C-alpha positions as a printed Julia matrix, in Angstrom:
222×3 Matrix{Float64}:
  0.0    0.0     0.0
  1.29   3.44   -0.92
  2.07   5.51    2.14
  0.57   8.95    2.44
  3.16  11.73    2.37
  3.51  13.6     5.68
  3.98  16.84    3.71
  0.57  18.37    3.14
 -0.23  21.06    0.59
 -0.85  23.54    3.4
  2.51  22.79    4.99
  4.37  23.13    1.67
  2.9   26.57    1.02
  3.3   27.9     4.57
  6.21  26.17    6.31
  9.43  28.28    6.22
 11.37  25.04    5.66
 10.05  24.92    2.1
 10.6   28.59    1.32
 13.54  27.9    -1.01
 11.57  25.21   -2.86
  8.64  27.59   -3.3
 10.98  30.28   -4.66
 12.58  27.85   -7.13
  9.24  26.54   -8.36
  7.85  30.04   -8.84
 10.87  31.14  -10.85
 10.97  27.94  -12.88
  7.31  28.51  -13.8
  8.19  32.0   -15.07
 11.09  30.59  -17.12
  8.8   27.95  -18.63
  6.24  30.65  -19.53
  8.96  32.69  -21.28
  9.98  29.55  -23.19
  6.4   29.03  -24.4
  6.05  32.66  -25.48
  9.19  32.49  -27.64
  8.4   29.08  -29.15
  4.85  30.16  -29.95
  6.17  33.25  -31.73
  8.75  31.33  -33.77
  6.63  28.25  -34.43
  6.14  29.06  -38.15
  9.9   28.97  -38.71
 10.74  26.03  -36.46
  9.22  23.42  -38.75
 11.91  20.94  -39.83
 14.56  22.92  -37.9
 13.98  22.21  -34.19
 14.84  19.14  -32.13
 12.48  17.36  -29.74
 14.3   18.67  -26.66
 14.15  22.35  -27.57
 11.55  23.2   -24.93
 13.64  21.94  -22.03
 16.81  23.55  -23.34
 15.08  26.88  -23.87
 13.52  26.82  -20.38
 17.02  26.28  -18.96
 18.26  29.32  -20.9
 15.32  31.42  -19.72
 15.99  30.39  -16.12
 19.6   31.49  -16.51
 18.37  34.87  -17.8
 15.9   35.17  -14.91
 18.75  34.62  -12.43
 20.52  37.73  -13.75
 17.6   40.0   -12.75
 19.33  42.7   -10.62
 16.08  44.32   -9.46
 13.97  41.68   -7.74
 14.77  39.4    -4.8
 15.05  35.63   -5.12
 11.63  34.16   -5.78
 10.48  37.38   -7.43
 13.04  37.51  -10.25
 11.67  37.8   -13.79
 12.9   37.07  -17.3
 12.21  40.55  -18.79
 14.48  42.15  -16.16
 17.34  39.72  -16.83
 20.16  39.84  -19.39
 18.19  38.91  -22.5
 21.34  38.91  -24.63
 21.98  35.43  -23.2
 19.4   34.3   -25.77
 21.8   35.25  -28.56
 23.2   32.16  -30.22
 20.51  29.8   -28.89
 20.11  26.98  -31.43
 16.68  25.38  -31.8
 18.31  22.26  -33.24
 20.93  20.77  -30.92
 22.24  18.6   -33.76
 23.19  21.51  -36.03
 24.75  24.8   -34.95
 23.91  27.76  -37.19
 27.12  29.53  -36.24
 29.14  26.55  -37.49
 27.18  25.79  -40.64
 26.63  29.35  -41.94
 29.98  31.12  -42.12
 28.91  33.96  -44.39
 29.14  37.3   -42.54
 25.92  39.21  -41.94
 24.67  42.28  -40.08
 21.35  42.94  -38.35
 19.63  46.29  -37.84
 16.3   47.39  -36.4
 14.49  50.47  -37.68
 12.05  51.35  -34.91
 10.22  53.99  -36.95
  9.54  51.58  -39.81
  9.1   48.6   -37.43
 11.46  46.63  -39.63
 14.43  44.42  -38.79
 16.88  43.74  -41.61
 19.45  40.96  -42.03
 22.03  41.91  -44.66
 24.31  39.24  -46.1
 27.07  40.42  -48.48
 27.81  38.38  -51.6
 29.28  35.0   -50.67
 30.5   31.71  -52.12
 28.23  28.88  -50.86
 30.79  26.07  -51.07
 33.26  28.1   -49.0
 30.85  29.65  -46.5
 28.23  26.93  -45.92
 29.49  23.83  -44.12
 27.02  20.95  -44.21
 27.53  17.21  -43.89
 24.49  16.57  -46.06
 24.59  15.92  -49.8
 22.39  18.95  -50.46
 22.74  20.93  -53.68
 20.31  23.7   -52.69
 19.39  25.67  -49.57
 16.93  28.26  -48.31
 17.31  30.91  -45.62
 14.45  31.77  -43.26
 14.35  34.73  -40.86
 11.88  36.09  -38.31
 11.64  39.04  -35.95
  9.3   38.95  -32.95
  8.25  41.71  -30.58
  7.95  39.97  -27.22
  7.23  40.54  -23.58
  8.19  37.25  -21.94
  5.39  37.38  -19.38
  2.66  38.12  -21.92
  1.37  36.58  -25.1
  3.47  37.11  -28.23
  2.39  38.86  -31.38
  2.17  37.02  -34.72
  5.4   36.68  -36.67
  5.78  36.73  -40.43
  8.7   34.5   -41.55
 10.63  35.76  -44.56
 12.35  33.26  -46.86
 14.76  33.46  -49.73
 14.19  31.56  -52.95
 15.78  28.15  -53.26
 19.48  28.94  -53.7
 22.01  26.87  -55.62
 24.92  25.49  -53.58
 27.11  25.16  -56.68
 27.09  28.8   -57.76
 30.47  30.5   -57.62
 28.97  33.5   -55.88
 25.59  34.65  -54.62
 24.75  38.33  -54.84
 23.97  40.38  -51.74
 20.93  39.14  -49.83
 18.67  41.3   -47.69
 15.91  39.86  -45.55
 13.49  42.54  -44.35
 11.44  41.38  -41.37
  8.26  43.14  -40.23
  8.05  43.62  -36.45
  4.38  43.39  -35.51
  2.78  44.9   -32.4
  5.93  46.38  -30.9
  5.54  48.12  -27.52
  8.07  50.13  -25.46
  8.41  47.34  -22.85
  8.96  44.63  -25.48
 12.19  43.14  -26.78
 12.75  42.37  -30.45
 14.19  38.88  -30.99
 15.57  38.01  -34.43
 16.12  34.43  -35.61
 17.85  33.12  -38.72
 17.64  29.61  -40.13
 18.92  27.51  -43.0
 17.27  24.47  -44.59
 18.8   22.09  -47.12
 17.32  20.37  -50.17
 18.18  18.04  -53.01
 17.01  19.41  -56.33
 17.14  17.19  -59.43
 15.07  16.64  -62.57
 12.5   19.16  -61.43
 12.03  17.42  -58.09
 12.8   19.2   -54.8
 13.34  17.0   -51.77
 13.8   18.47  -48.27
 16.53  16.78  -46.26
 16.24  15.41  -42.74
 15.92  18.17  -40.15
 19.12  17.07  -38.39
 21.0   18.95  -41.14
 19.02  22.19  -40.74
 19.56  25.01  -38.27
 17.66  27.87  -36.64
 19.13  30.2   -34.03
 18.49  33.47  -32.23
 20.96  35.89  -33.84
 20.05  39.21  -32.2
 18.09  40.67  -29.3
 17.21  44.38  -29.34
């Protein structure tokens, strides 16, 4: 017979002995909420680019950000008050690192008046600046910019994609991805993500490759 726990709900929520546990659980709940807000915003671009463990890894990152909150006491710390730049470089696919696979230099700007984030990629040679273990002969870039408050619901995001690009070309011309930032508010952060997806293109047929070869990462937080 299963023994009844001596720790009652009332004791857990009122006994000073469990104060640290209550603080940790409260803050973990806030980190998990921030994780859901970001994943919900970027869901349209995560397809075929995110691993099955992304939620747990992202919650861990959000908890780390929450712990850097310099304003609130332990148990009251919040993600929006933490160092959100720790999100930079977060990869949604643990099997493929965007920073390793996409070596072409790029810059990111945010025009607050136009509510537009822009990723600019100078002309580059795919074979020299894209490192993939797949046998792809084509690729596509996807980018998104989300205006977020990590304790509220996110606004819709419009992913922007390039055309299917040839891996064998000697040089691709300059690329510019202009990303609308919807519903931005003064207390929001703008999070920009960039992804790459690989394909095999032959005889008029286009076949997407397994998602383990693709990447999506947070590349800037404004």
